[in-house]
PDB file of C-alpha atoms in Angstrom:
ATOM      1  CA  MET A   1       0.000   0.004   0.002  1.00 47.00           C
ATOM      2  CA  LYS A   2       2.826   2.410   0.824  1.00 45.00           C
ATOM      3  CA  ARG A   3       4.450   1.725  -2.520  1.00 48.00           C
ATOM      4  CA  PHE A   4       1.171   2.472  -4.269  1.00 44.00           C
ATOM      5  CA  PHE A   5       0.904   5.919  -2.657  1.00 39.00           C
ATOM      6  CA  LEU A   6       4.527   6.651  -3.486  1.00 39.00           C
ATOM      7  CA  PHE A   7       3.933   5.693  -7.099  1.00 44.00           C
ATOM      8  CA  ALA A   8       0.824   7.863  -7.318  1.00 43.00           C
ATOM      9  CA  LEU A   9       2.676  10.846  -5.844  1.00 38.00           C
ATOM     10  CA  LEU A  10       5.550  10.379  -8.291  1.00 38.00           C
ATOM     11  CA  ALA A  11       3.087  10.160 -11.197  1.00 43.00           C
ATOM     12  CA  LEU A  12       1.451  13.408 -10.072  1.00 40.00           C
ATOM     13  CA  HIS A  13       4.739  15.297  -9.973  1.00 38.00           C
ATOM     14  CA  LEU A  14       5.730  13.769 -13.342  1.00 42.00           C
ATOM     15  CA  GLY A  15       2.508  15.037 -14.888  1.00 45.00           C
ATOM     16  CA  ASP A  16       3.182  18.580 -13.629  1.00 45.00           C
ATOM     17  CA  ALA A  17       6.686  18.424 -15.066  1.00 43.00           C
ATOM     18  CA  LEU A  18       5.486  17.205 -18.469  1.00 45.00           C
ATOM     19  CA  ALA A  19       2.884  19.980 -18.591  1.00 45.00           C
ATOM     20  CA  ALA A  20       5.697  22.516 -18.411  1.00 48.00           C
ATOM     21  CA  ILE A  21       7.643  20.954 -21.335  1.00 47.00           C
ATOM     22  CA  ASP A  22       6.784  21.604 -24.990  1.00 51.00           C
ATOM     23  CA  LEU A  23       6.916  19.133 -27.828  1.00 44.00           C
ATOM     24  CA  ASN A  24      10.609  19.799 -28.346  1.00 39.00           C
ATOM     25  CA  GLY A  25      11.419  18.849 -24.754  1.00 39.00           C
ATOM     26  CA  VAL A  26      12.096  22.497 -23.721  1.00 41.00           C
ATOM     27  CA  ALA A  27      10.793  23.716 -20.362  1.00 45.00           C
ATOM     28  CA  VAL A  28       8.005  26.269 -20.836  1.00 65.00           C
ATOM     29  CA  GLY A  29       7.543  29.223 -18.490  1.00 91.00           C
ATOM     30  CA  ASP A  30       4.946  31.950 -18.615  1.00 96.00           C
ATOM     31  CA  PRO A  31       5.340  33.652 -22.026  1.00 97.00           C
ATOM     32  CA  VAL A  32       3.429  36.726 -20.794  1.00 98.00           C
ATOM     33  CA  ARG A  33       5.078  39.607 -18.938  1.00 98.00           C
ATOM     34  CA  TRP A  34       2.787  42.042 -17.141  1.00 98.00           C
ATOM     35  CA  LYS A  35       3.139  45.746 -16.411  1.00 98.00           C
ATOM     36  CA  THR A  36       0.531  47.673 -14.390  1.00 98.00           C
ATOM     37  CA  SER A  37      -0.267  51.341 -13.966  1.00 97.00           C
ATOM     38  CA  MET A  38      -3.084  53.565 -12.710  1.00 96.00           C
ATOM     39  CA  GLU A  39      -3.994  56.761 -14.558  1.00 95.00           C
ATOM     40  CA  ARG A  40      -6.759  59.247 -15.171  1.00 93.00           C
ATOM     41  CA  ARG A  41      -8.526  59.183 -18.510  1.00 89.00           C
ATOM     42  CA  ASP A  42     -10.950  62.070 -18.913  1.00 87.00           C
ATOM     43  CA  THR A  43     -12.828  61.967 -15.603  1.00 88.00           C
ATOM     44  CA  THR A  44     -12.372  58.258 -14.947  1.00 92.00           C
ATOM     45  CA  THR A  45      -9.647  56.505 -12.972  1.00 95.00           C
ATOM     46  CA  VAL A  46      -8.461  53.297 -14.717  1.00 97.00           C
ATOM     47  CA  ILE A  47      -5.986  50.510 -14.092  1.00 97.00           C
ATOM     48  CA  VAL A  48      -4.017  49.473 -17.141  1.00 98.00           C
ATOM     49  CA  PHE A  49      -2.751  45.864 -17.242  1.00 98.00           C
ATOM     50  CA  LYS A  50      -0.353  45.609 -20.189  1.00 98.00           C
ATOM     51  CA  ALA A  51       0.548  42.104 -21.337  1.00 98.00           C
ATOM     52  CA  THR A  52       3.665  41.601 -23.521  1.00 98.00           C
ATOM     53  CA  ILE A  53       3.626  38.183 -25.149  1.00 98.00           C
ATOM     54  CA  ASP A  54       6.572  36.166 -26.392  1.00 97.00           C
ATOM     55  CA  GLU A  55       6.797  35.582 -30.152  1.00 95.00           C
ATOM     56  CA  GLY A  56       4.755  32.638 -31.364  1.00 95.00           C
ATOM     57  CA  TRP A  57       2.406  32.708 -28.358  1.00 97.00           C
ATOM     58  CA  HIS A  58      -0.995  34.261 -27.909  1.00 96.00           C
ATOM     59  CA  ILE A  59      -3.583  34.811 -25.207  1.00 97.00           C
ATOM     60  CA  TYR A  60      -7.334  35.034 -25.583  1.00 97.00           C
ATOM     61  CA  SER A  61      -9.882  37.792 -25.396  1.00 97.00           C
ATOM     62  CA  VAL A  62     -11.981  38.531 -22.322  1.00 97.00           C
ATOM     63  CA  LYS A  63     -15.089  37.544 -24.309  1.00 95.00           C
ATOM     64  CA  LEU A  64     -15.216  34.073 -25.790  1.00 95.00           C
ATOM     65  CA  PRO A  65     -18.063  31.696 -26.669  1.00 92.00           C
ATOM     66  CA  ASP A  66     -18.939  29.008 -24.159  1.00 92.00           C
ATOM     67  CA  GLY A  67     -17.139  25.751 -24.764  1.00 91.00           C
ATOM     68  CA  GLY A  68     -13.988  27.365 -26.076  1.00 91.00           C
ATOM     69  CA  PRO A  69     -10.596  28.127 -24.513  1.00 94.00           C
ATOM     70  CA  MET A  70     -10.329  30.002 -21.202  1.00 96.00           C
ATOM     71  CA  PRO A  71     -10.967  33.752 -21.633  1.00 97.00           C
ATOM     72  CA  THR A  72      -8.600  36.198 -19.967  1.00 98.00           C
ATOM     73  CA  SER A  73      -9.892  37.628 -16.693  1.00 98.00           C
ATOM     74  CA  ILE A  74      -8.440  40.017 -14.096  1.00 98.00           C
ATOM     75  CA  LYS A  75      -9.901  40.218 -10.628  1.00 97.00           C
ATOM     76  CA  LEU A  76      -9.323  42.975  -8.106  1.00 96.00           C
ATOM     77  CA  LEU A  77      -8.641  41.556  -4.633  1.00 94.00           C
ATOM     78  CA  ASP A  78      -8.891  44.654  -2.399  1.00 88.00           C
ATOM     79  CA  THR A  79     -12.604  45.110  -2.905  1.00 87.00           C
ATOM     80  CA  GLU A  80     -13.070  47.015   0.371  1.00 89.00           C
ATOM     81  CA  SER A  81     -10.811  49.819  -0.845  1.00 91.00           C
ATOM     82  CA  ILE A  82     -11.446  49.801  -4.596  1.00 94.00           C
ATOM     83  CA  ARG A  83     -14.440  48.963  -6.764  1.00 94.00           C
ATOM     84  CA  PRO A  84     -14.480  48.014 -10.465  1.00 96.00           C
ATOM     85  CA  ILE A  85     -16.796  50.087 -12.648  1.00 95.00           C
ATOM     86  CA  GLY A  86     -18.119  48.231 -15.649  1.00 94.00           C
ATOM     87  CA  ALA A  87     -16.494  45.392 -17.563  1.00 96.00           C
ATOM     88  CA  LEU A  88     -12.825  44.807 -18.286  1.00 97.00           C
ATOM     89  CA  GLN A  89     -11.877  46.366 -21.632  1.00 97.00           C
ATOM     90  CA  GLU A  90      -9.189  45.248 -24.075  1.00 97.00           C
ATOM     91  CA  VAL A  91      -7.103  47.454 -26.326  1.00 97.00           C
ATOM     92  CA  GLY A  92      -4.806  45.888 -28.957  1.00 96.00           C
ATOM     93  CA  ASP A  93      -4.551  44.308 -32.394  1.00 95.00           C
ATOM     94  CA  ALA A  94      -7.008  41.484 -32.063  1.00 96.00           C
ATOM     95  CA  VAL A  95      -6.839  38.479 -34.371  1.00 96.00           C
ATOM     96  CA  ARG A  96     -10.089  36.647 -35.052  1.00 95.00           C
ATOM     97  CA  GLU A  97      -9.885  33.252 -36.713  1.00 92.00           C
ATOM     98  CA  HIS A  98     -11.569  29.889 -36.822  1.00 92.00           C
ATOM     99  CA  ASP A  99     -10.153  27.407 -34.313  1.00 88.00           C
ATOM    100  CA  GLU A 100     -10.240  23.823 -35.654  1.00 87.00           C
ATOM    101  CA  VAL A 101      -9.942  22.278 -32.205  1.00 83.00           C
ATOM    102  CA  PHE A 102     -12.948  24.106 -30.727  1.00 86.00           C
ATOM    103  CA  ASN A 103     -14.705  24.566 -34.055  1.00 91.00           C
ATOM    104  CA  MET A 104     -15.592  28.207 -33.418  1.00 93.00           C
ATOM    105  CA  GLU A 105     -14.480  31.749 -34.118  1.00 95.00           C
ATOM    106  CA  ILE A 106     -11.851  32.768 -31.519  1.00 95.00           C
ATOM    107  CA  THR A 107     -10.475  36.253 -30.737  1.00 97.00           C
ATOM    108  CA  MET A 108      -6.855  36.315 -29.557  1.00 96.00           C
ATOM    109  CA  PHE A 109      -3.899  38.672 -29.100  1.00 98.00           C
ATOM    110  CA  GLY A 110      -0.240  38.234 -29.986  1.00 94.00           C
ATOM    111  CA  ASP A 111       2.699  40.540 -29.296  1.00 95.00           C
ATOM    112  CA  SER A 112       0.934  42.815 -26.749  1.00 97.00           C
ATOM    113  CA  VAL A 113      -2.468  43.881 -25.425  1.00 98.00           C
ATOM    114  CA  GLN A 114      -3.787  46.213 -22.787  1.00 98.00           C
ATOM    115  CA  PHE A 115      -6.607  45.302 -20.412  1.00 98.00           C
ATOM    116  CA  VAL A 116      -8.224  48.397 -18.958  1.00 98.00           C
ATOM    117  CA  GLN A 117     -10.429  48.366 -15.862  1.00 98.00           C
ATOM    118  CA  PRO A 118     -12.255  51.546 -14.752  1.00 97.00           C
ATOM    119  CA  VAL A 119     -12.317  51.769 -10.979  1.00 96.00           C
ATOM    120  CA  LEU A 120     -13.579  53.846  -8.068  1.00 94.00           C
ATOM    121  CA  LEU A 121     -11.198  54.369  -5.153  1.00 93.00           C
ATOM    122  CA  LEU A 122     -12.943  54.115  -1.801  1.00 91.00           C
ATOM    123  CA  SER A 123     -10.064  54.804   0.578  1.00 88.00           C
ATOM    124  CA  LYS A 124      -7.714  57.760   0.863  1.00 87.00           C
ATOM    125  CA  ASN A 125      -4.975  55.628   2.484  1.00 88.00           C
ATOM    126  CA  LEU A 126      -4.334  53.274  -0.444  1.00 87.00           C
ATOM    127  CA  LYS A 127      -0.809  52.861  -1.769  1.00 92.00           C
ATOM    128  CA  THR A 128      -1.183  49.632  -3.791  1.00 94.00           C
ATOM    129  CA  VAL A 129      -3.912  47.393  -5.157  1.00 95.00           C
ATOM    130  CA  ARG A 130      -3.647  43.651  -5.537  1.00 97.00           C
ATOM    131  CA  ALA A 131      -5.096  41.872  -8.547  1.00 98.00           C
ATOM    132  CA  GLN A 132      -5.001  38.368 -10.043  1.00 98.00           C
ATOM    133  CA  ALA A 133      -4.901  37.565 -13.758  1.00 98.00           C
ATOM    134  CA  GLN A 134      -6.093  34.223 -15.075  1.00 98.00           C
ATOM    135  CA  TYR A 135      -5.429  33.375 -18.690  1.00 98.00           C
ATOM    136  CA  GLN A 136      -4.533  30.682 -21.178  1.00 97.00           C
ATOM    137  CA  THR A 137      -1.490  30.896 -23.437  1.00 97.00           C
ATOM    138  CA  CYS A 138      -1.187  28.811 -26.569  1.00 94.00           C
ATOM    139  CA  ARG A 139       1.028  28.204 -29.534  1.00 93.00           C
ATOM    140  CA  THR A 140       1.142  25.381 -32.073  1.00 87.00           C
ATOM    141  CA  GLY A 141       0.884  22.124 -30.121  1.00 81.00           C
ATOM    142  CA  GLN A 142       1.154  23.743 -26.692  1.00 91.00           C
ATOM    143  CA  CYS A 143      -1.269  25.431 -24.258  1.00 93.00           C
ATOM    144  CA  ASN A 144      -0.834  26.410 -20.647  1.00 96.00           C
ATOM    145  CA  TYR A 145      -2.950  28.014 -17.906  1.00 96.00           C
ATOM    146  CA  PHE A 146      -1.588  30.645 -15.540  1.00 98.00           C
ATOM    147  CA  ASP A 147      -2.687  32.490 -12.413  1.00 97.00           C
ATOM    148  CA  THR A 148      -0.483  35.541 -11.910  1.00 97.00           C
ATOM    149  CA  ASP A 149      -0.594  37.919  -8.932  1.00 98.00           C
ATOM    150  CA  LEU A 150      -0.250  41.565  -9.877  1.00 98.00           C
ATOM    151  CA  ILE A 151       0.467  44.721  -7.862  1.00 97.00           C
ATOM    152  CA  VAL A 152      -0.704  48.215  -8.916  1.00 97.00           C
ATOM    153  CA  ASP A 153       0.918  51.308  -7.435  1.00 96.00           C
ATOM    154  CA  ILE A 154      -1.469  54.203  -6.809  1.00 94.00           C
ATOM    155  CA  PRO A 155      -0.251  57.755  -7.534  1.00 93.00           C
ATOM    156  CA  GLU A 156      -1.093  60.153  -4.673  1.00 89.00           C
ATOM    157  CA  GLN A 157      -2.824  62.629  -6.966  1.00 89.00           C
ATOM    158  CA  LEU A 158      -5.401  59.966  -7.899  1.00 88.00           C
ATOM    159  CA  LEU A 159      -6.525  59.368  -4.295  1.00 84.00           C
ATOM    160  CA  PRO A 160      -9.973  60.574  -3.202  1.00 78.00           C
ATOM    161  CA  ILE A 161     -10.258  64.361  -2.811  1.00 63.00           C
ATOM    162  CA  ASP A 162     -10.934  64.200   0.945  1.00 55.00           C
ATOM    163  CA  LYS A 163      -7.232  63.364   1.472  1.00 42.00           C
ATOM    164  CA  ILE A 164      -6.450  67.050   1.052  1.00 40.00           C
ATOM    165  CA  ALA A 165      -9.597  68.311   2.759  1.00 39.00           C
ATOM    166  CA  ASP A 166      -7.561  69.826   5.568  1.00 42.00           C
ATOM    167  CA  LYS A 167      -5.870  72.121   3.022  1.00 41.00           C
ATOM    168  CA  VAL A 168      -9.156  73.501   1.712  1.00 42.00           C
ATOM    169  CA  PRO A 169     -10.271  76.699   3.544  1.00 48.00           C
ATOM    170  CA  THR A 170     -13.561  76.558   5.348  1.00 50.00           C
ATOM    171  CA  PRO A 171     -16.200  78.355   3.306  1.00 55.00           C
ATOM    172  CA  VAL A 172     -17.499  81.619   4.782  1.00 55.00           C
ATOM    173  CA  PRO A 173     -21.219  81.539   5.340  1.00 61.00           C
ATOM    174  CA  GLU A 174     -23.229  83.878   3.195  1.00 64.00           C
ATOM    175  CA  PRO A 175     -24.915  86.846   4.945  1.00 61.00           C
ATOM    176  CA  GLU A 176     -28.569  86.561   5.612  1.00 66.00           C
ATOM    177  CA  GLU A 177     -30.800  88.382   3.172  1.00 65.00           C
ATOM    178  CA  ALA A 178     -32.644  91.472   4.365  1.00 59.00           C
ATOM    179  CA  PRO A 179     -36.371  91.035   4.670  1.00 58.00           C
ATOM    180  CA  SER A 180     -38.341  92.104   1.637  1.00 59.00           C
ATOM    181  CA  PRO A 181     -40.447  95.305   1.853  1.00 57.00           C
ATOM    182  CA  SER A 182     -43.574  93.192   2.119  1.00 56.00           C
ATOM    183  CA  GLU A 183     -42.189  91.499   5.242  1.00 55.00           C
ATOM    184  CA  GLN A 184     -41.286  94.759   7.010  1.00 56.00           C
ATOM    185  CA  THR A 185     -43.754  96.087   9.598  1.00 57.00           C
ATOM    186  CA  GLU A 186     -45.428  99.329   8.481  1.00 57.00           C
ATOM    187  CA  PRO A 187     -46.147 101.951  11.194  1.00 57.00           C
ATOM    188  CA  SER A 188     -49.835 102.317  12.084  1.00 60.00           C
ATOM    189  CA  ALA A 189     -51.758 105.597  11.645  1.00 62.00           C
ATOM    190  CA  GLU A 190     -52.073 106.068  15.432  1.00 67.00           C
ATOM    191  CA  ASP A 191     -48.283 105.899  15.838  1.00 67.00           C
ATOM    192  CA  GLY A 192     -47.886 108.541  13.146  1.00 72.00           C
ATOM    193  CA  LEU A 193     -50.377 110.917  14.787  1.00 78.00           C
ATOM    194  CA  TRP A 194     -48.647 110.720  18.214  1.00 79.00           C
ATOM    195  CA  ALA A 195     -45.291 111.365  16.588  1.00 77.00           C
ATOM    196  CA  PHE A 196     -46.707 114.415  14.757  1.00 77.00           C
ATOM    197  CA  LEU A 197     -48.131 115.871  18.020  1.00 79.00           C
ATOM    198  CA  LEU A 198     -44.872 115.395  19.902  1.00 80.00           C
ATOM    199  CA  ILE A 199     -42.847 116.986  17.150  1.00 82.00           C
ATOM    200  CA  SER A 200     -45.282 119.934  16.988  1.00 78.00           C
ATOM    201  CA  PHE A 201     -45.196 120.410  20.774  1.00 76.00           C
ATOM    202  CA  PHE A 202     -41.404 120.513  20.975  1.00 74.00           C
ATOM    203  CA  ALA A 203     -41.225 122.740  17.888  1.00 73.00           C
ATOM    204  CA  GLY A 204     -43.570 125.245  19.498  1.00 71.00           C
ATOM    205  CA  LEU A 205     -41.622 125.130  22.754  1.00 70.00           C
ATOM    206  CA  ALA A 206     -38.407 125.782  20.878  1.00 69.00           C
ATOM    207  CA  GLY A 207     -40.046 128.635  18.983  1.00 65.00           C
ATOM    208  CA  SER A 208     -40.960 130.421  22.236  1.00 65.00           C
ATOM    209  CA  LEU A 209     -37.284 130.597  23.113  1.00 65.00           C
ATOM    210  CA  THR A 210     -36.324 132.655  20.072  1.00 68.00           C
ATOM    211  CA  PRO A 211     -35.074 136.261  20.666  1.00 62.00           C
ATOM    212  CA  CYS A 212     -38.168 137.841  19.151  1.00 63.00           C
ATOM    213  CA  VAL A 213     -40.675 135.792  21.138  1.00 58.00           C
ATOM    214  CA  PHE A 214     -39.123 135.090  24.561  1.00 57.00           C
ATOM    215  CA  PRO A 215     -39.000 138.816  25.744  1.00 58.00           C
ATOM    216  CA  MET A 216     -42.709 139.168  24.903  1.00 59.00           C
ATOM    217  CA  ILE A 217     -43.778 136.525  27.431  1.00 61.00           C
ATOM    218  CA  PRO A 218     -43.292 138.729  30.587  1.00 57.00           C
ATOM    219  CA  MET A 219     -44.831 141.726  28.860  1.00 58.00           C
ATOM    220  CA  THR A 220     -47.885 139.688  27.813  1.00 63.00           C
ATOM    221  CA  VAL A 221     -48.355 138.233  31.340  1.00 58.00           C
ATOM    222  CA  SER A 222     -48.064 141.705  32.904  1.00 61.00           C
ATOM    223  CA  PHE A 223     -50.584 143.105  30.411  1.00 59.00           C
ATOM    224  CA  PHE A 224     -53.289 140.599  31.335  1.00 54.00           C
ATOM    225  CA  LEU A 225     -52.560 140.488  35.064  1.00 61.00           C
ATOM    226  CA  GLY A 226     -52.736 144.303  35.283  1.00 59.00           C
ATOM    227  CA  LYS A 227     -56.430 144.348  34.399  1.00 56.00           C
ATOM    228  CA  LYS A 228     -58.744 145.306  37.268  1.00 58.00           C
ATOM    229  CA  ASN A 229     -61.561 143.166  35.992  1.00 63.00           C
ATOM    230  CA  ARG A 230     -60.631 139.497  35.948  1.00 63.00           C
ATOM    231  CA  THR A 231     -63.327 138.643  33.437  1.00 70.00           C
ATOM    232  CA  ASN A 232     -62.083 141.229  30.977  1.00 66.00           C
ATOM    233  CA  ALA A 233     -58.543 139.950  31.458  1.00 58.00           C
ATOM    234  CA  LEU A 234     -59.554 136.397  30.531  1.00 63.00           C
ATOM    235  CA  LEU A 235     -61.539 137.562  27.492  1.00 68.00           C
ATOM    236  CA  ASN A 236     -58.604 139.664  26.287  1.00 63.00           C
ATOM    237  CA  ALA A 237     -56.276 136.652  26.800  1.00 58.00           C
ATOM    238  CA  ILE A 238     -58.535 134.377  24.747  1.00 65.00           C
ATOM    239  CA  LEU A 239     -58.831 136.984  21.968  1.00 63.00           C
ATOM    240  CA  PHE A 240     -55.078 137.491  21.982  1.00 58.00           C
ATOM    241  CA  GLY A 241     -54.503 133.728  21.761  1.00 57.00           C
ATOM    242  CA  LEU A 242     -56.714 133.463  18.702  1.00 57.00           C
TER     243      LEU A 242
END
């Protein structure tokens, strides 16, 4: 029984080794080299995953019919700090041809291709973002599957705007608008009458203190008080007042 398990384990490792060797007996590594960047395009922040492919090899599009080879996919791992917006886009010289093995039209890329993912940054403290690319590489008589971990550096100027909120001056509150004329309280007629009477009284009092009027006051009083008949004095005073 122990020999059986040892044989099975050896066969498993031998299968992995053969999968990494092409038909010519040469060990095969990943023919795709990745370069990542984050940039701003118009008003959207995007991550660009650029794949450079060795000569003779190709990788497949992100959109393939069911039942065909494995389409390329890139998954963001830090979903609490970054969110993908929309589908993964591909930019490059695509080759579309009929595949005899799968008996369908297949879209593939050789040489190089860019996979672009629009994103929304949710944290102001991000420095890097982790992603994982899954893809199939093929050439004549050889296909391999790869899972590659990718790291994306985040430029500081692309972080959310609240990172520099402490540098933005506090807005000054706008002054309150003055009430419209319709909202202002109009004085009543009674208030206007009392004001007129007070002004008239003080104006008359001030007028009696003028040089031409004030000396006449003692003379007038003496004139009426000097009358022998009090009734005549009162009548003359009333007539004089009118």
